[in-house]
CSV table of C-alpha atoms in Angstrom, one decimal:
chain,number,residue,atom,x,y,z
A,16,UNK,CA,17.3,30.0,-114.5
A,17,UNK,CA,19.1,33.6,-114.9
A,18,UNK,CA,22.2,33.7,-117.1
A,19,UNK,CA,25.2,35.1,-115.2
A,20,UNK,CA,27.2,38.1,-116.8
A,21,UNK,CA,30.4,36.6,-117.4
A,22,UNK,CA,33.8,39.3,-117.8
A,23,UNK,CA,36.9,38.2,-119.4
A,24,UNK,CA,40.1,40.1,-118.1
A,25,UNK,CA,43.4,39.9,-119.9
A,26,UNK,CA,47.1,40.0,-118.7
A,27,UNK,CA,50.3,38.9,-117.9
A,28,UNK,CA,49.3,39.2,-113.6
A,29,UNK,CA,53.6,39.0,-113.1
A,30,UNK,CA,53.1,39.5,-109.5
A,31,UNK,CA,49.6,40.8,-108.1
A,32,UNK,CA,50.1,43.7,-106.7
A,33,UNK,CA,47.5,46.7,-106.0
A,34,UNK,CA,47.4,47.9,-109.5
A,35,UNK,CA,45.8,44.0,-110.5
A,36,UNK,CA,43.6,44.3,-107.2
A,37,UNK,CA,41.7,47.4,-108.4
A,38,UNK,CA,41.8,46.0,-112.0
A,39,UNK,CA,40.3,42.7,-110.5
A,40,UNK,CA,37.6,44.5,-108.6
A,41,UNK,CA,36.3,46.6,-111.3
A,42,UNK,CA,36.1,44.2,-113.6
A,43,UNK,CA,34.1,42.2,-111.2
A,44,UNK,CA,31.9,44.8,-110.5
A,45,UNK,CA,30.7,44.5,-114.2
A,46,UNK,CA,29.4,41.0,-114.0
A,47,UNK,CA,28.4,37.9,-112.3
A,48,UNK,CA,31.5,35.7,-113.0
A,49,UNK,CA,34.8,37.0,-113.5
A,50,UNK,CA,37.3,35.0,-115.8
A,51,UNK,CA,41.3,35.4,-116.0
A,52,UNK,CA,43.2,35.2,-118.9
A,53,UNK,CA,47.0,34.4,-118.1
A,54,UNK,CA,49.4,35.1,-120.9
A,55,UNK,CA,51.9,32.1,-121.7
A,56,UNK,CA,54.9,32.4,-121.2
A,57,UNK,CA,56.3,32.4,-125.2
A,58,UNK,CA,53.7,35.3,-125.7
A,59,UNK,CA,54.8,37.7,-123.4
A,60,UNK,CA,58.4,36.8,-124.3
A,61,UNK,CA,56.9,38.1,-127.8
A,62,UNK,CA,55.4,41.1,-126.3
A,63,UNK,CA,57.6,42.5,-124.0
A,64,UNK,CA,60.7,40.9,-125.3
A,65,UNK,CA,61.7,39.2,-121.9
A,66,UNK,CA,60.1,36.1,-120.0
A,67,UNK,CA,57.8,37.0,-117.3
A,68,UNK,CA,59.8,36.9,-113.6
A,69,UNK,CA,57.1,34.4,-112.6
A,70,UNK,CA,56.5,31.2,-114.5
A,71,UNK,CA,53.0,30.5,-116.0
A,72,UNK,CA,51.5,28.4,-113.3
A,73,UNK,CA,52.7,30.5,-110.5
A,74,UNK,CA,51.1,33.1,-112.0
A,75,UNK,CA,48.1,31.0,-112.6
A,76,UNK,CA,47.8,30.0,-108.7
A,77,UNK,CA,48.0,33.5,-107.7
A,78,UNK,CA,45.5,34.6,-109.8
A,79,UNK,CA,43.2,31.4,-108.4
A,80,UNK,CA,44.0,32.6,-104.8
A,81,UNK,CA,43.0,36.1,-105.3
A,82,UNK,CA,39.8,37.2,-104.6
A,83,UNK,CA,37.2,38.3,-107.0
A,84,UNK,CA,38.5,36.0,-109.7
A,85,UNK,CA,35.9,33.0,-110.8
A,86,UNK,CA,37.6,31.4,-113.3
A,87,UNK,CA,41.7,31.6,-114.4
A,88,UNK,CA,42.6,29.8,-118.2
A,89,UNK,CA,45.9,30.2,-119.8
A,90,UNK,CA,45.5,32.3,-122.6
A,91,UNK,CA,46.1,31.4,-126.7
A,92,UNK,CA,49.1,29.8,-127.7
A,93,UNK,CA,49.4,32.4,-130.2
A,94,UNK,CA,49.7,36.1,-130.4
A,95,UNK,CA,45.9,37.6,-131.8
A,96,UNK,CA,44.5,34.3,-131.8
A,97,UNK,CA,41.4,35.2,-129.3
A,98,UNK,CA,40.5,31.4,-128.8
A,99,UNK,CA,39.6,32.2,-125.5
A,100,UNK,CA,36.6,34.7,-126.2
A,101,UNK,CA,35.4,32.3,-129.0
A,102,UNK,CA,35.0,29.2,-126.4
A,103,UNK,CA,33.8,31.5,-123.2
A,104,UNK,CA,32.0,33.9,-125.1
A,105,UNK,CA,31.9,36.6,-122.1
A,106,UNK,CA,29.4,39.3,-122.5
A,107,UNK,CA,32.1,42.1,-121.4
A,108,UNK,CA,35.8,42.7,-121.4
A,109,UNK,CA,37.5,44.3,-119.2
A,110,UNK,CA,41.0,45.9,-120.0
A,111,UNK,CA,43.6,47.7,-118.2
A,112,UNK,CA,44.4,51.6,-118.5
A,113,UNK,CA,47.1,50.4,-120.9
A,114,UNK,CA,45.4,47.9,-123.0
A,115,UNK,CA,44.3,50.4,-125.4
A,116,UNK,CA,46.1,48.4,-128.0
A,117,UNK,CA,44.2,45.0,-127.2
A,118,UNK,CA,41.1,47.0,-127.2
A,119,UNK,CA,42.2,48.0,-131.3
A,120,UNK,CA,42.6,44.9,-131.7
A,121,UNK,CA,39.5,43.0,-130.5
A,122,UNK,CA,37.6,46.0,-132.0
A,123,UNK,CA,39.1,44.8,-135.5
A,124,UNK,CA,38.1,41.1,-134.5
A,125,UNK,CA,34.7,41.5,-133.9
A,126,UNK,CA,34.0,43.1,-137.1
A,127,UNK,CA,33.2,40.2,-138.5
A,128,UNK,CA,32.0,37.7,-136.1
A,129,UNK,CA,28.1,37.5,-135.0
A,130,UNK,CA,28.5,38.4,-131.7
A,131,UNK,CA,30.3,40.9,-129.7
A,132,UNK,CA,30.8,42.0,-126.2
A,133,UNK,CA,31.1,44.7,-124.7
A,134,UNK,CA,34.3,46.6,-124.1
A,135,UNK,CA,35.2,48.3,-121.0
A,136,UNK,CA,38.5,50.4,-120.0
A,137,UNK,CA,39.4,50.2,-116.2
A,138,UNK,CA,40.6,53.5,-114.8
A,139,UNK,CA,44.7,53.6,-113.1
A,140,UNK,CA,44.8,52.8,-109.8
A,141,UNK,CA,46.4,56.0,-108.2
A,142,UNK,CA,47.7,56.8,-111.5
A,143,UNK,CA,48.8,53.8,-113.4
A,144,UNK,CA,51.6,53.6,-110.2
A,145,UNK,CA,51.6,50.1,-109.8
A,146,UNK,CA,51.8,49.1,-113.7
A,147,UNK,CA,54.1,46.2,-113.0
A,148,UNK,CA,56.7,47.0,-116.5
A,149,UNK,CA,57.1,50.8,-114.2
A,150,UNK,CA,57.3,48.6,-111.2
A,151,UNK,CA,59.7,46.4,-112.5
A,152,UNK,CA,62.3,49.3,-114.4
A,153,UNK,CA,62.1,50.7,-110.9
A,154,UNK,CA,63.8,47.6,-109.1
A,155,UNK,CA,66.5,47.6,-111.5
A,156,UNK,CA,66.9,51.2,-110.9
A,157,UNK,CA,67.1,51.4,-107.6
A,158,UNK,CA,69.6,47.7,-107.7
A,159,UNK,CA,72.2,49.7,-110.2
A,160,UNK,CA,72.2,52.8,-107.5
């Protein structure tokens, strides 16, 4: 019996658009079994000092809808907990163009555990463009003008 590659993915996913669609399919191309970590609610409040615009199962269903996703789980409870990689154990992640901070992070939390996957930046997708926090500021923009 062969083992399948699994990939974990982090993120908020506050609307897929084509930015999360190339970030899906990369990270899919790295594995056998990709796996979706949504972001609760109270943690992206945390992060980004606002809720998301879509609730945490919305965003879950959409995720489960989209293709190249195996897997979608609500991420930890709390901020820098990493739960998730402990229990699924994937042999790669995957981040965004602008998860360089996550990637600090989990760099800093492996140094101690006895195992250790793999981690992978995904490039922009025609230049970070759809990065839904520029995607966002520009609605607003354009509804003040």
């Amino acid at each position: 019996m062969t083992r399948r590659k699994k990939v974990m993915i982090f993120g908020v996913f506050d609307g897929i658009h084509d930015g999360h669609k190339e970030f899906l399919k990369q990270a899919k191309k790295l594995g056998d079994y990709l796996i979706a970590v949504v972001a609760r609610d109270h943690v992206v409040e945390h992060l980004k000092g606002e809720l998301p615009k879509i609730n945490l199962a919305e965003r879950f269903q959409h995720l489960r809808e989209t293709d190249n996703v195996d897997a979608v789980i609500v991420g930890d409870s709390e901020l820098r907990k990493w739960d998730v990689l402990d229990i699924h154990r994937p042999q790669i992640v995957a981040l965004g163009y602008d998860q360089e901070a996550i990637r600090e992070e989990l760099e800093n939390y492996f140094k101690d555990k006895d195992w250790q996957p793999t981690i992978k930046m995904m490039k922009a997708h025609e230049g970070g463009k759809f990065h839904t926090g520029l995607l966002n500021k520009f609605k607003k923009n354009k509804k003040a003008s």
